[in-house]
Coordinates of C-alpha atoms in Angstrom, one line a residue:
X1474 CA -10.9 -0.7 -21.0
X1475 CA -11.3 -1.7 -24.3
X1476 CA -9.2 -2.7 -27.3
X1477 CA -9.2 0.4 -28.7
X1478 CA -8.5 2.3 -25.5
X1479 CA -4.5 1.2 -26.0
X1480 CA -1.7 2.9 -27.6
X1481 CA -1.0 6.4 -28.6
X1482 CA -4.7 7.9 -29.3
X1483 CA -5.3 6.5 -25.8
X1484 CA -2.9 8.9 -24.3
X1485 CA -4.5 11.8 -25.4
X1486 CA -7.9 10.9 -24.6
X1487 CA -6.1 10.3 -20.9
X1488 CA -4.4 13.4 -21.2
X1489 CA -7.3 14.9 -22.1
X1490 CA -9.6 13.4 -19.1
X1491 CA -7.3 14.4 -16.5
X1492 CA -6.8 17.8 -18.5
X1493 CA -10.5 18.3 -17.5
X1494 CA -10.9 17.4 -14.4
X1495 CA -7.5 19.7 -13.2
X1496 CA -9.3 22.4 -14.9
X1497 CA -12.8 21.5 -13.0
X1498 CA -11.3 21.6 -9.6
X1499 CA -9.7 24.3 -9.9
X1500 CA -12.4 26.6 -11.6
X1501 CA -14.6 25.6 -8.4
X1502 CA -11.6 26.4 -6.2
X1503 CA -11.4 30.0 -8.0
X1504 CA -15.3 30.6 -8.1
X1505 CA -15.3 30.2 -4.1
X1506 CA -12.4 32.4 -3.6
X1507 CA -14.6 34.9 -5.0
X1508 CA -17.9 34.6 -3.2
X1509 CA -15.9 33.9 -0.7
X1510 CA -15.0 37.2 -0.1
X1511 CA -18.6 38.4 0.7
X1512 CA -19.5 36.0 3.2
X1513 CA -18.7 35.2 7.3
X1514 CA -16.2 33.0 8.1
X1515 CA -18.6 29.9 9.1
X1516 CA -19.9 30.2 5.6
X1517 CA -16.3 29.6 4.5
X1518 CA -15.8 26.8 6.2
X1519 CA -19.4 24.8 4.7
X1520 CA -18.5 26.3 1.3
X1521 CA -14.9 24.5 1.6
X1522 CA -15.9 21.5 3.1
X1523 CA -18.6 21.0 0.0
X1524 CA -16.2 22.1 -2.5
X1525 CA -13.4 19.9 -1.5
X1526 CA -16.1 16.6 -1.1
X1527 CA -17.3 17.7 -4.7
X1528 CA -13.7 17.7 -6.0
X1529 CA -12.6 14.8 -4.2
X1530 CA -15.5 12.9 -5.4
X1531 CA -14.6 14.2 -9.4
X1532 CA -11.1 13.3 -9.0
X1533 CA -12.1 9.7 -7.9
X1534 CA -14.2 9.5 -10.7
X1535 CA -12.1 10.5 -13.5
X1536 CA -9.2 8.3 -12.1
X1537 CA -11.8 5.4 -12.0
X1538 CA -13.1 5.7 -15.5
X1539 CA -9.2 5.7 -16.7
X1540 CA -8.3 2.6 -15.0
X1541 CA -4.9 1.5 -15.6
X1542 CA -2.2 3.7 -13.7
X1543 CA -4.1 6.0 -13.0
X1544 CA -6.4 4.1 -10.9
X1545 CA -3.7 2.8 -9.0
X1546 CA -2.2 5.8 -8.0
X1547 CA -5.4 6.8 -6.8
X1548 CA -5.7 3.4 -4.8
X1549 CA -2.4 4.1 -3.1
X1550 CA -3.3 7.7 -2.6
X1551 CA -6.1 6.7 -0.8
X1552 CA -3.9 5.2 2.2
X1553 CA -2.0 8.5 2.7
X1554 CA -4.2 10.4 5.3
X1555 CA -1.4 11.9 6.6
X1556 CA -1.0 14.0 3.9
X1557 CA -4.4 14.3 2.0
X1558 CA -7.8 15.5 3.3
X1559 CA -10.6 13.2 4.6
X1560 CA -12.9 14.8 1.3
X1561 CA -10.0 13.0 -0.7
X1562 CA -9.1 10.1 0.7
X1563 CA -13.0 8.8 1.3
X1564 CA -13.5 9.1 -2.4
X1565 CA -10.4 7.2 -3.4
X1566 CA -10.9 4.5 -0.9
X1567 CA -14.2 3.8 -3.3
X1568 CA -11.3 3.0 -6.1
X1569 CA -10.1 0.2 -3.9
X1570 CA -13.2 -2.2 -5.7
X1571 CA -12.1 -4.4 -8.4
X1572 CA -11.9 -3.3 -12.0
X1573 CA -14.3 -4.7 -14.8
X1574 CA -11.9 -7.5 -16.7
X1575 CA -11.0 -7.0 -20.1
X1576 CA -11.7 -8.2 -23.2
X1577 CA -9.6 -11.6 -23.6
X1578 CA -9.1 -10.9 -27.0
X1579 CA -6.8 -7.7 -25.5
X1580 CA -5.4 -10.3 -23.4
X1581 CA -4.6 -12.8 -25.8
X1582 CA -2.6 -10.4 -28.0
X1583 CA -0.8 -8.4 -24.7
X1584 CA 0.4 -11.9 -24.4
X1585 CA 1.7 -12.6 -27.9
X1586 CA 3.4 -9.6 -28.0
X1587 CA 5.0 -10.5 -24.4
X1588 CA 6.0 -14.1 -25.0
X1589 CA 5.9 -14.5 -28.8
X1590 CA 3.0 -16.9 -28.8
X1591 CA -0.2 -16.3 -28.4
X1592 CA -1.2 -18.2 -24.7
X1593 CA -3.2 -21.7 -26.7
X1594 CA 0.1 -22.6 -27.7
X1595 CA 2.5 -21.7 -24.5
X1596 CA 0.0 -23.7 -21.7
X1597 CA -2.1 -26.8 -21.9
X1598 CA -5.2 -25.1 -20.7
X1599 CA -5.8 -21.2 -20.3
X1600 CA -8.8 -20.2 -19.0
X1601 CA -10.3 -17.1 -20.7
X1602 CA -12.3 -16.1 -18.2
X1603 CA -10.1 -13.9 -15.6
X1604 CA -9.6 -15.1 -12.0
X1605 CA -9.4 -11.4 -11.0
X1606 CA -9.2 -8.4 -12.5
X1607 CA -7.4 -4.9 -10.8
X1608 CA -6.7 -1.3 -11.9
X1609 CA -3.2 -2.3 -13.8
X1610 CA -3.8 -6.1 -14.7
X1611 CA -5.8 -9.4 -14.7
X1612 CA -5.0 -12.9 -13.3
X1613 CA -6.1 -15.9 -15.2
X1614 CA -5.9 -20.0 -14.4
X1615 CA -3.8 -22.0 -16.4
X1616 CA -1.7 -24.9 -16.5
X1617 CA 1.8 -25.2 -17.8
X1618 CA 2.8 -28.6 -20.3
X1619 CA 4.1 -30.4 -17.4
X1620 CA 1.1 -30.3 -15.5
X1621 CA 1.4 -27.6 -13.1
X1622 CA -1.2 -24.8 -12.0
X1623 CA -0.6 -21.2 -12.3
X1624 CA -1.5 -17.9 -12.6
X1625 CA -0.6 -15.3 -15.0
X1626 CA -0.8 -11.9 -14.5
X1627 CA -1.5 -9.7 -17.2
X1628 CA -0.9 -6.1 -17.4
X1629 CA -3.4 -3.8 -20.0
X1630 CA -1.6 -2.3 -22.5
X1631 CA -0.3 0.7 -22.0
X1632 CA -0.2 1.3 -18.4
X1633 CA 3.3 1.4 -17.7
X1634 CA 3.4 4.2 -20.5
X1635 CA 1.0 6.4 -18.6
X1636 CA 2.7 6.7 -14.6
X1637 CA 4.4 9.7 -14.7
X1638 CA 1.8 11.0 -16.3
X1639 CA -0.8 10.1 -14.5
X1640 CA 1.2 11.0 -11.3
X1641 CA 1.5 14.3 -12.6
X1642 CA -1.8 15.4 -13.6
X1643 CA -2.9 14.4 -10.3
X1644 CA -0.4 16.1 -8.2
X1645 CA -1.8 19.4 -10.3
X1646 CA -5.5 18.9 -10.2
X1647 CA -4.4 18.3 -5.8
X1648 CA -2.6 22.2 -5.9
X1649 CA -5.0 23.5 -8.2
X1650 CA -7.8 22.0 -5.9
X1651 CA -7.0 24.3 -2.9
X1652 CA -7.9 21.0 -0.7
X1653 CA -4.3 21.1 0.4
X1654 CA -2.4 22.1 3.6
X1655 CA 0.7 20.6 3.2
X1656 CA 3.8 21.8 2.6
X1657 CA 5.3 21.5 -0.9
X1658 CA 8.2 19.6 0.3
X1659 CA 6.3 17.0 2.3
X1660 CA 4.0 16.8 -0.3
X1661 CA 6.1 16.2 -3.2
X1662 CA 8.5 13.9 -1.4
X1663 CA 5.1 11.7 -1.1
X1664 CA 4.7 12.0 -4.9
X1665 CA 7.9 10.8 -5.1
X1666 CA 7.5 8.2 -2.9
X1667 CA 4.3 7.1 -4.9
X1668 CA 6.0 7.6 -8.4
X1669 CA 8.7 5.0 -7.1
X1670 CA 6.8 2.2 -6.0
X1671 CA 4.1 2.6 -9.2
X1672 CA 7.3 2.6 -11.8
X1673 CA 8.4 -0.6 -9.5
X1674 CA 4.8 -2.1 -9.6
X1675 CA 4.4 -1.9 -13.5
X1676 CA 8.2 -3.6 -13.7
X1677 CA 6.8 -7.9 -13.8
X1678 CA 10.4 -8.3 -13.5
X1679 CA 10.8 -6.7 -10.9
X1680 CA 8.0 -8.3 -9.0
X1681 CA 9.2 -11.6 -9.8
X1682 CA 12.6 -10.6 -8.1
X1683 CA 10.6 -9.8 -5.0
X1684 CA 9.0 -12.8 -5.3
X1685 CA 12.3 -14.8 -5.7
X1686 CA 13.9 -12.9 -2.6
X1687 CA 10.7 -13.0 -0.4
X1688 CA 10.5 -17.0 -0.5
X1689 CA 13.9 -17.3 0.2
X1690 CA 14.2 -15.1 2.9
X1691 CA 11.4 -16.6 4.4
X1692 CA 12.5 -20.3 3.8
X1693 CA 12.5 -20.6 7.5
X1694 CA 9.2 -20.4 7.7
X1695 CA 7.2 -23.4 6.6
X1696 CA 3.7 -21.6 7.4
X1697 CA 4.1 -19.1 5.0
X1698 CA 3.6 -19.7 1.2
X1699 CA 5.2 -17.6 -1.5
X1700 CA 4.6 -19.0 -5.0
X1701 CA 7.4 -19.8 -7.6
X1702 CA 8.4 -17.6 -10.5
X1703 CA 7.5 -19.7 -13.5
X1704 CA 10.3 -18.1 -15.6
X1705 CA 10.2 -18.9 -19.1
X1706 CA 6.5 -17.6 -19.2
X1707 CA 7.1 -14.0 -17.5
X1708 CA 8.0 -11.0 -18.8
X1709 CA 7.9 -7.2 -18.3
X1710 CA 4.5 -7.5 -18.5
X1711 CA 3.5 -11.0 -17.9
X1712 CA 4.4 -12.7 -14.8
X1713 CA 3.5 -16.4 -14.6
X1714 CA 3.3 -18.1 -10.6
X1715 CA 2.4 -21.5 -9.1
X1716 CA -0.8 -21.7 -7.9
X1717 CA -1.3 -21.5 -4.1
X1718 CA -5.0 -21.9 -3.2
X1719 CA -6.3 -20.6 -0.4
X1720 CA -9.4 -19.1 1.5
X1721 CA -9.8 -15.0 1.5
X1722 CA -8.6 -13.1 5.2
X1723 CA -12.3 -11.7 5.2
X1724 CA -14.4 -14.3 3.8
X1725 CA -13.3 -17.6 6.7
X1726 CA -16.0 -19.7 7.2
X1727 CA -16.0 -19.8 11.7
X1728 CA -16.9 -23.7 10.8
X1729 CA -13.7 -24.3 9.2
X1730 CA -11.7 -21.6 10.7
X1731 CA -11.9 -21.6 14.3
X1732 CA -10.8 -18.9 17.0
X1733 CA -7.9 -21.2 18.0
X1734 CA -7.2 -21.3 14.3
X1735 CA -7.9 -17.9 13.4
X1736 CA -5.9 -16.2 16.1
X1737 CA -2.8 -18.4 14.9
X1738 CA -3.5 -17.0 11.6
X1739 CA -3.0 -13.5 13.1
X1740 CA 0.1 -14.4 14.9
X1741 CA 1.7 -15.3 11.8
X1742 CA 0.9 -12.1 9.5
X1743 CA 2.1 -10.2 12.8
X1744 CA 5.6 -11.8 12.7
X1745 CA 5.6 -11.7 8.9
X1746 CA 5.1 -8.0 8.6
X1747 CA 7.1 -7.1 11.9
X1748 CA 10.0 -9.3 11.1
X1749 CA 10.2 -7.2 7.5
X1750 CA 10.7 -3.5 8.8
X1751 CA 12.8 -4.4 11.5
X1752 CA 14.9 -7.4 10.1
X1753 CA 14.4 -7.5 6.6
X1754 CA 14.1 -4.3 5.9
X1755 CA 12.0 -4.7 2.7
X1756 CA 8.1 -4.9 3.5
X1757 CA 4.8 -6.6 1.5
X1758 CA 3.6 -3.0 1.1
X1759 CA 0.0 -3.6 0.0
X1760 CA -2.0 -5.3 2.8
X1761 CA -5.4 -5.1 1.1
X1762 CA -7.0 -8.9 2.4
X1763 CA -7.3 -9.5 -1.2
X1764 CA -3.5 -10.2 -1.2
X1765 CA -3.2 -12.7 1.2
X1766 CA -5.1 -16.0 2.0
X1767 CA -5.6 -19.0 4.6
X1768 CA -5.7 -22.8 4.7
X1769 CA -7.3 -24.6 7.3
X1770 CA -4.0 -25.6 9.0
X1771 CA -3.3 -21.8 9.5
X1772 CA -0.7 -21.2 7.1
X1773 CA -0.5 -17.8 5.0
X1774 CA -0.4 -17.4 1.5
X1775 CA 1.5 -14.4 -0.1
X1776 CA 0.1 -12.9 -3.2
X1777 CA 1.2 -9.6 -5.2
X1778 CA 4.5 -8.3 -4.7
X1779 CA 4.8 -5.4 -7.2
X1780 CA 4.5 -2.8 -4.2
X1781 CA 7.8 -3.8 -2.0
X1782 CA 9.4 -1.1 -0.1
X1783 CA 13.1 -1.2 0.9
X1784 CA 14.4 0.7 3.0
X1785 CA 17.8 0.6 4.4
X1786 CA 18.9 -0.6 7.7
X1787 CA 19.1 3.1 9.5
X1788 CA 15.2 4.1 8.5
X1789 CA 14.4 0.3 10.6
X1790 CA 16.5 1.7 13.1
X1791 CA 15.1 4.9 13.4
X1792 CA 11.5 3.5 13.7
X1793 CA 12.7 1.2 16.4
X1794 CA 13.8 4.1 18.3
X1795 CA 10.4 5.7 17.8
X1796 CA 8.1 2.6 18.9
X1797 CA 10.5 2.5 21.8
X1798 CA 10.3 5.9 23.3
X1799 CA 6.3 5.9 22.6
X1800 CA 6.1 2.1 25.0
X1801 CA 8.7 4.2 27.5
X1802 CA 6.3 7.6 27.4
X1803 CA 9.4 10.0 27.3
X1804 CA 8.1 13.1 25.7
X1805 CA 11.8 14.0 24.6
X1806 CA 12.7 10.5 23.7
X1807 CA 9.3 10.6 21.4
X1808 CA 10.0 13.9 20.1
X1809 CA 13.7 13.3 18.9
X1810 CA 13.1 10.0 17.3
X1811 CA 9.8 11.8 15.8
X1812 CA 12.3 14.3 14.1
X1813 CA 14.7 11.4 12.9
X1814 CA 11.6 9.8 11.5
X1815 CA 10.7 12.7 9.6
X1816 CA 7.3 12.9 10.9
X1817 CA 8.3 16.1 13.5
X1818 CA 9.8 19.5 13.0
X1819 CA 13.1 20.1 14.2
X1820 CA 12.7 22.9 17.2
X1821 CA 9.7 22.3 18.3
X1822 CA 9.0 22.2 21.8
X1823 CA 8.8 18.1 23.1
X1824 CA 6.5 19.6 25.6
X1825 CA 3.9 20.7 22.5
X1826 CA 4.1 17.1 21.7
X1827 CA 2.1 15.6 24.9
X1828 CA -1.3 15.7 23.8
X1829 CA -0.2 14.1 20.5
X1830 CA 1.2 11.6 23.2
X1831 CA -1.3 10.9 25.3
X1832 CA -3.9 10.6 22.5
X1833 CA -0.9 7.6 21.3
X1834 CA -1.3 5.9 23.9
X1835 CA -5.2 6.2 24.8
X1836 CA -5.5 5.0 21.2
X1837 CA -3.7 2.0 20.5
X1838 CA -1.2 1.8 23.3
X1839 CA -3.3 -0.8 24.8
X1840 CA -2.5 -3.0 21.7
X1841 CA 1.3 -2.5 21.6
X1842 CA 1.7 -2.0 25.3
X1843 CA -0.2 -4.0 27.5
X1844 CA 0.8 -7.5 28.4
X1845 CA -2.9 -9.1 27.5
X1846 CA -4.5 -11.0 25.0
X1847 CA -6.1 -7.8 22.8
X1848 CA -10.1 -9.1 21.0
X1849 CA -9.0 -7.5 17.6
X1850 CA -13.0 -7.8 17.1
X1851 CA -14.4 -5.9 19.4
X1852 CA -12.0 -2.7 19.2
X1853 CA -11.7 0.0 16.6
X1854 CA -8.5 1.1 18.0
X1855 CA -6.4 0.7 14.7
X1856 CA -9.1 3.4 12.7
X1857 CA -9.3 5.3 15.5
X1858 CA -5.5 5.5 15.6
X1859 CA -4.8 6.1 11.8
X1860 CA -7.6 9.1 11.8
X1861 CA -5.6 10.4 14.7
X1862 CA -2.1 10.6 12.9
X1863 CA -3.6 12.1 9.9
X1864 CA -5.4 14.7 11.7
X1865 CA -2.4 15.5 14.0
X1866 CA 0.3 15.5 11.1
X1867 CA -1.9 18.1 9.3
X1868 CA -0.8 20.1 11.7
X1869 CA 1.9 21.6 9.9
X1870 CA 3.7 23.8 12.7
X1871 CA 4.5 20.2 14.7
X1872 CA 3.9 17.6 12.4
X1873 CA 4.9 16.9 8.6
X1874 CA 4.5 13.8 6.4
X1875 CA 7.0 11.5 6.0
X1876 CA 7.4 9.6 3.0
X1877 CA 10.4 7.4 4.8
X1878 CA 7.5 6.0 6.7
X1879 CA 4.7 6.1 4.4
X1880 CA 4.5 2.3 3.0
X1881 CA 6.0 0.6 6.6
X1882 CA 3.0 2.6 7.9
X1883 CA 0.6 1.3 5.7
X1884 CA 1.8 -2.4 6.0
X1885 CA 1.7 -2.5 9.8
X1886 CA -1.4 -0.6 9.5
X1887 CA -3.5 -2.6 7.2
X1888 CA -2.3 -6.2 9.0
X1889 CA -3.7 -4.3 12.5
X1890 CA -6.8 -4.0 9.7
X1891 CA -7.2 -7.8 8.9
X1892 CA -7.0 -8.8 12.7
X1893 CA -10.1 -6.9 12.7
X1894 CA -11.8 -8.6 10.4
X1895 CA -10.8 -11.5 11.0
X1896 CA -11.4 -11.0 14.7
X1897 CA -8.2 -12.6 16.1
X1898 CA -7.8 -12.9 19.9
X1899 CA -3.9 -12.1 19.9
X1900 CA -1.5 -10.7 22.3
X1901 CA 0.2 -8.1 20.0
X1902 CA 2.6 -6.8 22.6
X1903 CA 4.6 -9.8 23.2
X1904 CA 4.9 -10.4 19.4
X1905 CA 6.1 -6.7 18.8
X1906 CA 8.8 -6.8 21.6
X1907 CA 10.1 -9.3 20.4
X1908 CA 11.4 -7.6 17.4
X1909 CA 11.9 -3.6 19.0
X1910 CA 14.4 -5.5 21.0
X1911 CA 16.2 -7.1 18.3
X1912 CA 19.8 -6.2 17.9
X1913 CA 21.0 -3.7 15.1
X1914 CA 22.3 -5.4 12.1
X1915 CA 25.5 -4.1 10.5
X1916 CA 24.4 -4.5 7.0
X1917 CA 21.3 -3.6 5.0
X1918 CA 20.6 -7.5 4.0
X1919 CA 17.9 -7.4 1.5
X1920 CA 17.8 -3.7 1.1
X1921 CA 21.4 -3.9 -0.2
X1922 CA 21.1 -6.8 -2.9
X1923 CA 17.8 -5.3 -4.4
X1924 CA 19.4 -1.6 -5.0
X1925 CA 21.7 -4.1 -7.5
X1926 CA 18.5 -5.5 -9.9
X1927 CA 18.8 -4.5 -13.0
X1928 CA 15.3 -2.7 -13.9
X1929 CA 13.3 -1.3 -16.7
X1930 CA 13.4 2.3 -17.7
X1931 CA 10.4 4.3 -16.8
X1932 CA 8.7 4.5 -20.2

């Protein structure tokens, strides 16, 4: 993204792009309607399949070259495959990459019009050169006048103007598509779901209040390290943090970081992101590796909390209820909670449910279940389990999406993920009982005091 890729010219070459590609998918959708006619059903099924891997791949493409929001949304897309087809979600997960930095004269100015100076004169030392660079923003080094390190986090210009659109055009190019067989409810309760946490995620204010709320309500923990807010240089769109080195979840060197130390690592993202549905009720919502590090000592390091979902003390209930019956194997148990969950459809027979059940259990219900030590290394129970749910909740006489679910999902998910790269030795089960047999709190904690931040206006 360039200089001249900002402001109001830029939204109509965006609107424009994903004009296009809405109008491609769905001109390739109407072309094998017709053919379709004349051929046998197993030359149906080929002719879909290709069509929906050739619109899936354009729709990752055109959502890559925009960057900005509309990358994003294609990044979190890419972790629903409960609700979008594998064609889809393959070519998202390819958006996941980082983004190309841009130019520091952008950055420079974004600043300036943020803070009121340009960043020479607010730090001692800036460094020009980006310490990463994502769909929405870049992080540089710097070092504030009293001597501290920090990051700042820069958003592109721009991007917080373009969510709703972005959102929308893609929600339209996904119906025009034919790829989809989910219900219109389901599936615009997850484009709801997703519009939310992307208005949130643009909000730097609102990220810093995470921030704020995260390191206090983990104070207890002196293992896991949350950065401070540097106030007075943050903004919407700027948000300045102490620096908190650390080594990448995928990238630990087995000299430095060994089993003993590695597994202890994995203990302690386990009880962070456990301890956050079922206590906190408000979950780290993006567990890409990139957004967490380790120190030799096996501490944790935080980063990134612009996608936080709250949820209020019932929804942590209701989950609990669900991981419950699923441990006990009660087919009406599982099938209730399933409904309160959102995932099932009220009347259905529980007995319709057992397969679904079984599969459960063969899947990952060693991991949750057994009382061993589970080689996070060796398995690939957690994909095999996540390709199961989508496939079964595509299903859309038993199953439907639920967006209640959708991020606490992904968050226990993608930790499950990092033990396997990290290939921790951990037993899972005793961490997780500890916390389905928690009692029920009468209040919604941290739920209750974010729903009171004041927050930006979608633009």
């Amino acid at each position: 993204m360039s200089k001249s890729s900002t402001g109001p010219t830029s939204r109509r070459r965006r609107f424009l792009k994903l004009a296009g590609m809405t109008a491609a998918v769905a001109g390739t959708y109407a072309r094998d309607q017709i053919t379709g006619v004349f051929t046998d059903e197993d030359t149906r099924a080929r002719q879909k399949a290709n069509r929906d891997a050739r619109s899936g791949a354009r729709i990752a493409k055109t959502l890559g070259e925009l960057k900005g929001a509309a990358m994003k949304v294609g990044q979190l897309a890419s972790v629903a495959k409960d609700i979008l087809p594998d064609e889809l979600t393959a070519s998202l997960a390819t958006l996941q990459r980082s983004a190309p930095p841009m130019e520091y004269g952008v950055i420079a100015e974004q600043i300036e019009r943020e803070l009121g100076r340009p960043p020479e004169l607010l730090f001692a030392r800036f460094d020009p050169i980006p310490f990463a660079a994502a769909s929405i923003g870049q992080v540089h080094r710097a070092q504030t006048d009293d001597g501290r390190e920090v990051v700042v986090k820069v958003q592109y210009p721009g991007v917080d103007e373009s969510v709703d659109s972005d959102i929308s055009h893609l929600k339209l190019a996904l119906r025009a598509s034919g790829m989809l067989a989910t219900r219109r409810a389901a599936f615009d309760a997850f484009f709801l779901e997703l519009r939310d946490r992307m208005r949130e995620e643009v909000d730097y204010t609102h990220e810093a209040q995470n921030v704020r709320w995260f390191k206090e309500l983990h104070a207890d923990d002196p293992h896991l390290i949350i950065p401070d807010v540097v106030g007075e240089r943050s903004s919407g769109r700027i948000l300045t943090l102490t620096y908190e080195p650390g080594d990448s979840l995928g990238e630990l060197d087995p000299a430095v970081y060994d089993q003993e130390c590695r597994n202890r690592i994995g203990e302690r993202l386990l009880h962070m992101v456990f301890r956050q549905v079922f206590e906190l009720h408000a979950v780290h919502a993006d567990p890409n590796p990139a957004n967490f590090a380790a120190r030799p000592n096996g501490d944790v390091v935080l980063y990134d909390f612009g996608c936080v979902k709250v949820f209020p003390q019932e929804h942590a209930a209701r989950y609990r209820d669900l991981m419950r019956s699923l441990r006990d194997g009660d087919e009406v148990r599982i099938r209730d909670a399933m409904v309160q969950v959102g995932i099932a459809r009220p009347g259905a027979d529980a007995r319709e449910y057992r397969a679904f059940i079984d599969e459960f259990r063969a899947s990952i219900g060693a991991i949750f279940f057994q009382d061993a030590v589970y080689d996070f290394g060796q398995t690939s129970s957690p994909e095999t389990y996540l390709r199961m749910v989508g496939r079964a909740l595509r299903n859309p006489r038993l199953f439907q999406p639920s967006a209640q679910i959708l991020f606490t999902d992904r968050a226990q998910g993608g930790q499950l993920m990092n033990l396997v790269k990290m290939d921790c030795k951990v037993n899972l089960h005793r961490i997780y009982e500890q916390y389905l047999s928690l009692p029920q709190r009468g209040d919604d904690g941290f739920a209750s005091r974010m729903a009171r931040v004041p927050r930006r206006p979608p633009v």
